[in-house]
Coordinates of C-alpha atoms and ligand atoms in Angstrom, one line a residue:
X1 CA 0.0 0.0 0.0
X2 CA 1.2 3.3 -0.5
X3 CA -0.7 5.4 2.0
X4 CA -2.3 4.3 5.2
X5 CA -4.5 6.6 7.5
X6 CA -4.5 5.0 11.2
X7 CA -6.6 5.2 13.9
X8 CA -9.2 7.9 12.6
X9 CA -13.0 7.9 13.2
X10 CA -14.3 7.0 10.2
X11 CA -17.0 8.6 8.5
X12 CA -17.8 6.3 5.8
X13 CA -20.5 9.3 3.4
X14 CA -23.5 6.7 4.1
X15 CA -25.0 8.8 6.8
X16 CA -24.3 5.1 9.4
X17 CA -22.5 5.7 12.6
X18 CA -19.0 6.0 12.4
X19 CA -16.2 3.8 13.4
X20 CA -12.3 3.6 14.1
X21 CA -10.6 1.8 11.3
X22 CA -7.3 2.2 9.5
X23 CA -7.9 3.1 5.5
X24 CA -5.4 1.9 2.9
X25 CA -4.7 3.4 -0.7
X26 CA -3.0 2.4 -3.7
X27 CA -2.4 4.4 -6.3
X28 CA -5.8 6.7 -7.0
X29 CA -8.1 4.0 -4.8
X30 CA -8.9 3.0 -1.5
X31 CA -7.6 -0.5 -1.3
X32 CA -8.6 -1.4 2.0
X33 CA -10.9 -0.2 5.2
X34 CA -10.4 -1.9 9.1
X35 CA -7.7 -3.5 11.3
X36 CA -4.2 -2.8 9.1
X37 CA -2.1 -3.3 12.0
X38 CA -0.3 -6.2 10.1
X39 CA 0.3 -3.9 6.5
X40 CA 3.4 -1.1 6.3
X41 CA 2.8 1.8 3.8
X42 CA 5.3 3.6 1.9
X43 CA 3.1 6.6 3.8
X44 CA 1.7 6.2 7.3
X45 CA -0.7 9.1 9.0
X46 CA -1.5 9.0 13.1
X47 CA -5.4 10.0 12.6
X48 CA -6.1 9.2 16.2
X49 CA -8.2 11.9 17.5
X50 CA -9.7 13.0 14.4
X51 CA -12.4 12.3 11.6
X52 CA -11.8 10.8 8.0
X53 CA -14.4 11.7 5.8
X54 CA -15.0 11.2 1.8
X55 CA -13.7 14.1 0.1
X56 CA -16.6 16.8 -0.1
X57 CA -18.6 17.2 -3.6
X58 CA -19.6 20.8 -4.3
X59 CA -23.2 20.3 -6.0
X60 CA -23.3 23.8 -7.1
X61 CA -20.3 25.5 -7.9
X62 CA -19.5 28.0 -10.5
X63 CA -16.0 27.4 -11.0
X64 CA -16.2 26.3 -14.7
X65 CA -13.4 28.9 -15.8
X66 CA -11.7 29.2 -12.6
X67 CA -10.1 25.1 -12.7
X68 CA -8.3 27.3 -15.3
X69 CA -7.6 30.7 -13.8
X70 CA -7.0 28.9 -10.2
X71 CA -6.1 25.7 -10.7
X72 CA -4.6 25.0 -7.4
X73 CA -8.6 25.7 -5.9
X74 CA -7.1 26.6 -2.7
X75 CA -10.9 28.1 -1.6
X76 CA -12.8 25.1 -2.2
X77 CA -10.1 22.2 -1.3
X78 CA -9.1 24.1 2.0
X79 CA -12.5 23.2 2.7
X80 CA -12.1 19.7 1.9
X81 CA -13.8 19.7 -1.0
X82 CA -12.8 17.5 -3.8
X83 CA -15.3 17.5 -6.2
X84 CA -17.0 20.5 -7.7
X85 CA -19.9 20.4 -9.8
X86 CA -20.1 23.5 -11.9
X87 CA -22.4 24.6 -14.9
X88 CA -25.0 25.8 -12.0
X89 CA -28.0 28.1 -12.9
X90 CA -27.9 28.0 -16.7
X91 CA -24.3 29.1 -16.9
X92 CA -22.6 26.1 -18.5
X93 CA -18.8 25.9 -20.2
X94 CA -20.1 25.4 -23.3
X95 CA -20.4 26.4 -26.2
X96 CA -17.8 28.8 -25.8
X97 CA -18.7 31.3 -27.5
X98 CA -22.0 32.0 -25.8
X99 CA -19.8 30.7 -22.3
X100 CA -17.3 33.6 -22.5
X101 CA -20.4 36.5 -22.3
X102 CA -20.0 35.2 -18.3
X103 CA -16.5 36.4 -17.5
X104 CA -16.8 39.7 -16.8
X105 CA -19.4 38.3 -14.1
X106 CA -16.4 36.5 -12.3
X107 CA -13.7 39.7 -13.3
X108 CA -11.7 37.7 -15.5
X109 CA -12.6 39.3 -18.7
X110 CA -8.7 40.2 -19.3
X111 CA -8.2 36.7 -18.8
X112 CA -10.0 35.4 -21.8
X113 CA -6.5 34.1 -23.2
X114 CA -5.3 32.1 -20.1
X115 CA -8.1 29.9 -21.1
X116 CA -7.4 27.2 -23.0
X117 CA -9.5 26.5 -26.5
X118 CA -12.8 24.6 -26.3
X119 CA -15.9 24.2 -27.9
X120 CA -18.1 21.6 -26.8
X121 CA -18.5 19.9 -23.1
X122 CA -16.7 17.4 -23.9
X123 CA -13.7 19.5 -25.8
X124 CA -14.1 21.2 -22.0
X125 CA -14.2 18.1 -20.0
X126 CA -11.0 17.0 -22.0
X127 CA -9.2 20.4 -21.4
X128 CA -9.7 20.1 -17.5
X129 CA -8.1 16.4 -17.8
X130 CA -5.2 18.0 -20.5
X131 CA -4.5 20.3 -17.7
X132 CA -6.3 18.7 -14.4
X133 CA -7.0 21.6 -11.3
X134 CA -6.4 20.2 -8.0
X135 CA -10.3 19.1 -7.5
X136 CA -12.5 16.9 -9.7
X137 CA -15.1 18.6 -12.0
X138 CA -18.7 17.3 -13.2
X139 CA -20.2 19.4 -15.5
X140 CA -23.7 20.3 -16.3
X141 CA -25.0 21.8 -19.3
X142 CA -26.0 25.2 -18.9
X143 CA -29.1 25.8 -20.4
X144 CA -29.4 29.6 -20.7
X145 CA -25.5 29.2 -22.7
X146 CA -27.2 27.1 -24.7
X147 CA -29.9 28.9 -25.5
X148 CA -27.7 32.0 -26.2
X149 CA -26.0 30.1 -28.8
X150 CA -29.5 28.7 -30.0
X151 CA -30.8 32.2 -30.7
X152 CA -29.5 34.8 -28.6
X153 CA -31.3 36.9 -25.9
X154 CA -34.5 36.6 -27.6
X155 CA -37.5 37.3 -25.7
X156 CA -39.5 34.7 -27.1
X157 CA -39.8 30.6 -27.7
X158 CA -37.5 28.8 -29.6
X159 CA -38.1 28.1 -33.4
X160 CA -38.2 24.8 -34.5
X161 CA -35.1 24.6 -35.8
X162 CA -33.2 26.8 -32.9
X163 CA -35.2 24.2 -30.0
X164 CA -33.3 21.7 -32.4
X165 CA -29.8 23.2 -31.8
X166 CA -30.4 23.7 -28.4
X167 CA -31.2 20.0 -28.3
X168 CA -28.2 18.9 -30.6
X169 CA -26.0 21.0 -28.1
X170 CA -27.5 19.0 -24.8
X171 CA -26.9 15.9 -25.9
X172 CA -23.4 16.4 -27.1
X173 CA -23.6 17.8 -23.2
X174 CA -25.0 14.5 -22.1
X175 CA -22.9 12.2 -24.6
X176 CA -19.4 13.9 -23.4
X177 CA -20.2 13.0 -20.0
X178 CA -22.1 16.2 -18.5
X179 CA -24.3 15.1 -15.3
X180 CA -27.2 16.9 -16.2
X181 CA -28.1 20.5 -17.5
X182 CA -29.3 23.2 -15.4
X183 CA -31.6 26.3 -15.8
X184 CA -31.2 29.9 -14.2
X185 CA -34.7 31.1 -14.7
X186 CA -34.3 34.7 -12.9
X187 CA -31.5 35.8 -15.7
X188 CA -31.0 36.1 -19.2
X189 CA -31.8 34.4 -21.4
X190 CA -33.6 31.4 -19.3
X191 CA -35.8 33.7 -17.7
X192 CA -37.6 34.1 -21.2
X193 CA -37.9 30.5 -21.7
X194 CA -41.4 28.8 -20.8
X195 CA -42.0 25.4 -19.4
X196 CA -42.7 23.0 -22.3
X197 CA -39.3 24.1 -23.8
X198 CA -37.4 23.3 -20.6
X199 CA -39.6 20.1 -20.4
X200 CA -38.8 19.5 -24.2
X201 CA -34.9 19.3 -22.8
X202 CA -35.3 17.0 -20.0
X203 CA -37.4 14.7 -21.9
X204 CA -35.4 14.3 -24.7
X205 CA -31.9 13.8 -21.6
X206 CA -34.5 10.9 -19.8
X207 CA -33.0 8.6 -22.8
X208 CA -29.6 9.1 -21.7
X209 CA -30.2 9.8 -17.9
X210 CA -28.5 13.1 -16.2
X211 CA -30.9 15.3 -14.0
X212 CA -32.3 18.9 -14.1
X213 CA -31.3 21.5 -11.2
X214 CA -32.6 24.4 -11.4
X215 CA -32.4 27.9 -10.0
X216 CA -36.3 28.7 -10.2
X217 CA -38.0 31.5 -11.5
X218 CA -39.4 32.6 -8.3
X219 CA -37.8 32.0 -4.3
X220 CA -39.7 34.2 -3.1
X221 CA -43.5 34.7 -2.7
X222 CA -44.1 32.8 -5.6
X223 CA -41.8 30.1 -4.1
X224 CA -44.5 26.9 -4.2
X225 CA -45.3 28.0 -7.6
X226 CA -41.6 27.9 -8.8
X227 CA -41.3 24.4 -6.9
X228 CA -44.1 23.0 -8.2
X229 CA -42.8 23.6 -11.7
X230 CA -39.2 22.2 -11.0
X231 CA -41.0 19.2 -9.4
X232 CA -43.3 18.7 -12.8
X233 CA -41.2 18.9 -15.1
X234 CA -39.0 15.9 -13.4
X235 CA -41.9 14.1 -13.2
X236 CA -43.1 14.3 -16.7
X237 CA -40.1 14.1 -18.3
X238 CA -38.7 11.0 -16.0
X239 CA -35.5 12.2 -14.7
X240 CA -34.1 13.7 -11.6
X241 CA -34.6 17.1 -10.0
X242 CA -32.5 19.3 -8.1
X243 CA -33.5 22.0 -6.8
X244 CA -30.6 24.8 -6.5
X245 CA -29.8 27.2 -3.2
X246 CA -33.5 25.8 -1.6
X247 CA -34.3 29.2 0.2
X248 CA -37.2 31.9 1.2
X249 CA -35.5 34.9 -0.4
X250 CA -37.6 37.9 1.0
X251 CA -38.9 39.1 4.4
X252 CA -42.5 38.3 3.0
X253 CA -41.9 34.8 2.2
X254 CA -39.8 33.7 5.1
X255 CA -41.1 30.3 6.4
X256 CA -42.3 29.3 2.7
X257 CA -39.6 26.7 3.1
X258 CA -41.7 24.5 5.6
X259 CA -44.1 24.4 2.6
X260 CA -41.6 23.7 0.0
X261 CA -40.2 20.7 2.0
X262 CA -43.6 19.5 1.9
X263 CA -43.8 20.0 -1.5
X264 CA -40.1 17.8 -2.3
X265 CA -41.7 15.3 0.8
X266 CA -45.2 14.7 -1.1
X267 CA -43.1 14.4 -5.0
X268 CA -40.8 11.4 -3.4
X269 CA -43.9 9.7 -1.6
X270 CA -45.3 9.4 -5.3
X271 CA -41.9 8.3 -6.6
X272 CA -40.4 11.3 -7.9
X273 CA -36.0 11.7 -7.3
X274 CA -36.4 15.2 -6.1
X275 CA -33.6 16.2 -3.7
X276 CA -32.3 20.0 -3.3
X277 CA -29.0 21.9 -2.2
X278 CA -28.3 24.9 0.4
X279 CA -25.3 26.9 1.7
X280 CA -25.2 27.7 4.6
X281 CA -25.6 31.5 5.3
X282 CA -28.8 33.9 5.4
X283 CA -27.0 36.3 3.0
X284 CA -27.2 35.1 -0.9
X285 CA -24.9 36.9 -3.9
X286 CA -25.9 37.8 -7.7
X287 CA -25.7 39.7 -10.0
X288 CA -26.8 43.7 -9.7
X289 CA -27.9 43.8 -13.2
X290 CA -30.1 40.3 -12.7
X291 CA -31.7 42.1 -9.1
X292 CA -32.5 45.4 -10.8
X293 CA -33.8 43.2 -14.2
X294 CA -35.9 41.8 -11.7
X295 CA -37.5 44.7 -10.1
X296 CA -38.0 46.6 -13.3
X297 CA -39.7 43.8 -15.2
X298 CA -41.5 42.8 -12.2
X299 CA -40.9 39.4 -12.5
X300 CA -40.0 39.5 -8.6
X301 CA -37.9 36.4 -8.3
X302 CA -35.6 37.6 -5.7
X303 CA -38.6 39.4 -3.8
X304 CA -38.2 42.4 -2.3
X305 CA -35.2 43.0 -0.2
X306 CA -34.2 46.4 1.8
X307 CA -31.5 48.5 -0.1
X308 CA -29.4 48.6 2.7
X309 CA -29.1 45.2 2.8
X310 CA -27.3 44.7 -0.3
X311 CA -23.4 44.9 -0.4
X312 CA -21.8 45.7 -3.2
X313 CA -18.9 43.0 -3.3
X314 CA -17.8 43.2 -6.7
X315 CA -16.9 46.5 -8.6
X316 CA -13.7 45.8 -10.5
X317 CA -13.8 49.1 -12.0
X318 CA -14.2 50.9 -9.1
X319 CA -13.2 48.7 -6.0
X320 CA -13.7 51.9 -3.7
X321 CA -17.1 50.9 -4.0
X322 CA -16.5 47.3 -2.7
X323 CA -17.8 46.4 0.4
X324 CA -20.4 49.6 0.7
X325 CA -24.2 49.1 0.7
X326 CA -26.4 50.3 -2.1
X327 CA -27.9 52.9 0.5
X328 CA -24.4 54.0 1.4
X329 CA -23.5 54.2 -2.6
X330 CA -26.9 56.3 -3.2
X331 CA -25.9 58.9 -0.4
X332 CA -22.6 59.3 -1.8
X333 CA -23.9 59.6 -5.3
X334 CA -26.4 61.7 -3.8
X335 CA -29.6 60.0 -5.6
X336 CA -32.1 56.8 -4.5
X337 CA -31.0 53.5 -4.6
X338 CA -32.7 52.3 -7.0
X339 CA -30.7 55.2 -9.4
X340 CA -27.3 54.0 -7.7
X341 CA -28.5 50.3 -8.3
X342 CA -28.6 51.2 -12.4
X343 CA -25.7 53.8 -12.4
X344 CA -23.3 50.6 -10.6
X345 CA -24.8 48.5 -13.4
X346 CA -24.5 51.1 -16.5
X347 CA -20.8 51.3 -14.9
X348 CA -20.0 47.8 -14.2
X349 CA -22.1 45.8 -16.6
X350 CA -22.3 42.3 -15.2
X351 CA -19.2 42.9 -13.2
X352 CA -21.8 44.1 -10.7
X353 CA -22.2 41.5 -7.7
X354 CA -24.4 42.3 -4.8
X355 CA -24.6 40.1 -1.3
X356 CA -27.5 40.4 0.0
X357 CA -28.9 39.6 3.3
X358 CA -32.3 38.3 2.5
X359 CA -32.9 35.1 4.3
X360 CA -33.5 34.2 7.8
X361 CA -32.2 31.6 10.5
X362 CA -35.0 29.6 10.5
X363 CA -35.5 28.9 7.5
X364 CA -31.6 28.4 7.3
X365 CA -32.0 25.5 9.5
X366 CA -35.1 23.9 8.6
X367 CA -33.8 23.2 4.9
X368 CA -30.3 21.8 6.8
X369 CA -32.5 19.9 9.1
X370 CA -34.4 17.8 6.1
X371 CA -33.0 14.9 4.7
X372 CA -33.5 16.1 1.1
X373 CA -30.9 18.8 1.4
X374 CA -27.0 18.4 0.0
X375 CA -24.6 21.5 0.5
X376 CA -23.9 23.2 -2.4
X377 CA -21.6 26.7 -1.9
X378 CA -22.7 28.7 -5.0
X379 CA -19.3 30.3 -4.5
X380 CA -18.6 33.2 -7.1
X381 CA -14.7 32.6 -7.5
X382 CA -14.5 36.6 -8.5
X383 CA -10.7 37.5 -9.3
X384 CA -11.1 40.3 -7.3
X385 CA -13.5 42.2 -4.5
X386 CA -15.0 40.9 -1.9
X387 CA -16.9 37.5 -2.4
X388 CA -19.7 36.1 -0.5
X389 CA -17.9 33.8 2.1
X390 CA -19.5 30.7 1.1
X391 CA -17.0 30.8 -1.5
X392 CA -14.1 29.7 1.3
X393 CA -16.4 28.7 4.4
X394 CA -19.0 26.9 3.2
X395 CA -18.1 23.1 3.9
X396 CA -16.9 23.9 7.0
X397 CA -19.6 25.9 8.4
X398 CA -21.7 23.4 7.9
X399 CA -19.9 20.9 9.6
X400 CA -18.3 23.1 12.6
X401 CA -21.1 26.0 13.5
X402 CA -23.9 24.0 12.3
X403 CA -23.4 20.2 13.0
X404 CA -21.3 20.7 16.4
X405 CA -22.3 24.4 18.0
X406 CA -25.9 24.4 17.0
X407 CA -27.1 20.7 16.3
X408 CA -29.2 21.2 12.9
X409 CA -28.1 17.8 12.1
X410 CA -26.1 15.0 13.4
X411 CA -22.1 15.0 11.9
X412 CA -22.3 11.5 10.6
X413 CA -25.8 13.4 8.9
X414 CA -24.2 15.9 7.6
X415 CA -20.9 14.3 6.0
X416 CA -23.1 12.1 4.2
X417 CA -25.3 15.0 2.6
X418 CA -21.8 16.2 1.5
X419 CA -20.6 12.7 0.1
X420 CA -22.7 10.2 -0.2
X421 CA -25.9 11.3 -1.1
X422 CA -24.6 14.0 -4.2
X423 CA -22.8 10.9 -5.2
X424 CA -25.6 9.2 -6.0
X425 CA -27.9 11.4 -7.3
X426 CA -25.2 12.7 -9.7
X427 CA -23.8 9.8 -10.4
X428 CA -20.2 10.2 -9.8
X429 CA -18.8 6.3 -9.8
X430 CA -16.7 5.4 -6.7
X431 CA -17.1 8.3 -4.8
X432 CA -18.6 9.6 -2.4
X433 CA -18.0 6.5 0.2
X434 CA -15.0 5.4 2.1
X435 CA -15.0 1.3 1.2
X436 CA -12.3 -0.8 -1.0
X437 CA -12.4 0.1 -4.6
X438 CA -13.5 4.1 -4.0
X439 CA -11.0 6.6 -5.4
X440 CA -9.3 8.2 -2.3
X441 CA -10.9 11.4 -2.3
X442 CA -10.3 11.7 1.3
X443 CA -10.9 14.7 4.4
X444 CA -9.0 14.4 7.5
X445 CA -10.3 16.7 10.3
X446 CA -10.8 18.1 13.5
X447 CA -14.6 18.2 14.1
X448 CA -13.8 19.9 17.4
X449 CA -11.9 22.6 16.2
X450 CA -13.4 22.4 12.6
X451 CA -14.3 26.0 11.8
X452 CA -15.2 28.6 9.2
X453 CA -13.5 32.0 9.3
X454 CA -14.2 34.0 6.5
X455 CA -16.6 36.9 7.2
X456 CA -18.0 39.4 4.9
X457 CA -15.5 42.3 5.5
X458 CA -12.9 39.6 4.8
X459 CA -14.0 36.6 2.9
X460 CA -10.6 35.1 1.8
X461 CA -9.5 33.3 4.6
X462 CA -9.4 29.0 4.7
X463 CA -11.3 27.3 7.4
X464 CA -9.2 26.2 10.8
X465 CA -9.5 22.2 11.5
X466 CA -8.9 21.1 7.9
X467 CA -5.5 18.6 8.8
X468 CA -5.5 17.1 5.5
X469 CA -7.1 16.8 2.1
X470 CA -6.4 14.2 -1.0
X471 CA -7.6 13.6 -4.5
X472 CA -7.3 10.3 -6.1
X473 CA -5.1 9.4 -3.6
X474 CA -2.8 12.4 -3.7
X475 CA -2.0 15.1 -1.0
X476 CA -3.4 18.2 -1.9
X477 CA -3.8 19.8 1.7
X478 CA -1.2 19.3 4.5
X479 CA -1.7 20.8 7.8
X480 CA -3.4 23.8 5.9
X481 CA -1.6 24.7 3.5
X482 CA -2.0 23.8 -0.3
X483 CA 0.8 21.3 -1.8
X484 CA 0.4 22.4 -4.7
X485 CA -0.4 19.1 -6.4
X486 CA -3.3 18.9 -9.1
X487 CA -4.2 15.4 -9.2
X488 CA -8.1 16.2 -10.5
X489 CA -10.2 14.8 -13.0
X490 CA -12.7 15.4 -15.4
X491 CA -16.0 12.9 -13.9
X492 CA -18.3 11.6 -16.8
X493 CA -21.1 10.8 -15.6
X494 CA -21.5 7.1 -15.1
X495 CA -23.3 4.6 -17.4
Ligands
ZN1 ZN1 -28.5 30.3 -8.7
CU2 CU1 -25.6 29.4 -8.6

């Protein structure tokens, strides 16, 4: 054997009770879990006092261009995450042509020639294995890229023969390996599309299997509404759902949620795989142009939050606005928010990213609490400003704050709804469990001292507890602190 852990408490990612056992790897795979007393590694690690846990799978990530930009991931695998999932909320890689519109959104515009060349999904899932980050990457199709390249920003339904090319690009998605595809229904373009073409897509992906997560068109007041449709079009169409960043967004829906779990509860009773993802905060972060979209059009899908509880986080143009609220902004600019919201935007264009502080705890904690809910960061790896802290804290806050200080959910509990259970329901092969045979994506850590530090005022800052991280059975985090190995791969989705 090349590596064996000793003496840790294992966490095996299928939610059972853990257990002290010794873990052996060879090569990229776990060779063998229990009593190794008798083997000698070319590596040996004391884990006695802490907790070995499957590496951590990202369900919604947005990372498609940064495995390029920041390979080394230090945000997400200083969590302990070693699987990312990006192509979230209708954003996907591909094609790239339509793909490259979102860079400004993550400041990295000027980096356009870092990148290397792709096309398709799988040109992209190829390039990430040409040049592999330090994490694994699943992709989903994006459908609002798709759709751009379909037709553009049209405000209308799909032709025949541009549904067609949408449905040409999706399953080249699906062919090359992609998970699923996803929808962002609050921004441009999916926002303009209406059911039947988003149920057109998933029915045409239930021949090949991959499932639909969705950022809905409404998490708000009209939060059962928006449910209800993600729900029905998994049903109809016969595949999966997951529902992205499960939330009450506004003051006027808060405790909607308790509803919408009944919603997900009653869809499984009848058969349905519908499953959702959270992170863990009461603030969320998007764009400024999609919020102010939103309230001029009065499509509402954010819901109405205060002014003064938005934070402008990302202004590359003008980072002395970084960090202010939009109330603070207007007074300075001397006009209403609203006018500061669209003079930000007119500046910034989609550079523009607010945090906003627009949930509460409750809620926060009752979607942690149900068994349907994976952790998904929804980290916006910006080049610059001041990201939401979910970017950096998310894994850990789940585990530390939430599973140890405050009890939402048992640690054994919540490992698995980081491991385990996305496994599954995205299909990633041998992972997600610690047994013989698994690659070794593999989390060593403290869970008394487990931790996440990144605020708001100061986002970038790595989680305390984290001992050690590895990726198909390589070392990627020692004692906190990158190695700088990239041992990732591309993850097609299985059979
Ligand atoms: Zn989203
Ligand atoms: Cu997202």
């Amino acid at each position: 054997m090349d590596l064996v852990i000793r003496g840790a408490t294992v966490y095996d990612g299928t939610g059972g009770a853990p257990s002290a056992a010794d873990v052996g790897v060879t090569g990229e795979r776990i060779e063998a879990v229990g009593d190794l007393s008798a083997e000698r590694a070319g590596v040996e690690v004391d884990g006695a006092g802490l907790a070995l846990a499957p590496g951590f799978i990202d369900v919604h990530s947005h990372d498609d261009f940064a495995v390029f930009l920041l390979p080394e991931m230090d945000f997400k695998v200083a969590q302990g995450v070693t699987t990312d999932v990006v192509g979230n909320c209708g954003l996907g890689a591909a094609p790239f042509e339509s793909a490259q519109s979102y860079l400004s959104f993550f400041a990295a515009d000027r980096h356009r020639d870092s990148l290397p060349g792709w096309d398709t999904y799988g040109e992209y899932l190829d390039a990430v294995d040409a040049d592999p980050p330090s994490l694994n990457v699943a992709a989903l199709v994006g459908h609002g890229t798709v759709r751009l390249d379909a037709m553009g920003n049209e405000r209308r339904p799909p032709r025949e023969a541009e549904l067609a090319r949408m449905l040409d690009t999706l399953a080249e998605g699906l062919d090359a390996g992609c998970v699923g595809y996803s929808t962002g229904l609050v921004y441009e373009p999916g926002r303009y599309s209406a059911t039947d073409e988003l149920m057109s897509l998933a029915r045409d992906m239930a021949r090949v299997g991959g499932l639909y997560a969705s950022h809905m068109r409404n998490e708000s007041d009209g939060l059962l509404e928006a449910v209800t449709e993600t729900i029905r079009i998994g049903e109809e169409a016969g595949v999966p759902v997951q529902i992205s960043h499960h939330k009450a967004s506004s003051p006027s829906a808060w405790g909607l949620v308790k509803d919408s779990l009944a919603l997900i509860d009653a869809a499984q009773a009848r058969g349905v795989d519908v499953t959702a993802d959270q992170y863990p905060y009461r603030a969320g972060s998007t764009s400024l142009f999609a919020v102010l979209q939103n309230i001029e059009e009065g499509t509402a899908g954010f819901g109405t939050v205060a002014w003064s509880n938005h934070l402008l986080a990302s202004a590359p143009r003008h980072t002395d606005w970084e960090g202010q609220s939009l109330t603070d902004l207007a007074a300075g600019f001397g006009v209403e928010p609203l006018e500061a919201a669209r003079r930000i935007v007119d500046a910034e264009g989609e550079g523009a990213v607010v945090v906003i502080e627009s949930m509460c705890e409750d809620d926060v904690r009752t979607v942690m609490a149900h068994p349907s809910t994976m952790i998904g960061s929804d980290g916006i790896p910006t080049l610059g400003g001041k990201p939401h802290p979910r970017l950096y804290g998310t894994f850990a806050r789940v585990l530390g704050h939430y599973a140890r200080d405050v009890r939402t959910l048992s640690l054994q509990e919540a490992v698995h709804r980081m491991t385990g259970l996305p496994a599954g329901k995205f299909a990633l092969a041998h992972r997600g469990n610690i047994r013989p045979g698994a690659f070794a994506d593999l989390v060593l850590f403290d869970p008394g001292t487990i931790d996440d530090i990144a605020t708001y005022e100061s986002p970038r800052q790595h989680p305390t507890g984290i001992a050690m991280v590895w990726v198909n059975g390589t070392v990627v985090v020692r004692d906190g602190s990158h190695t700088g190995t990239r041992p990732g791969h591309a993850l097609r989705r299985a059979g």
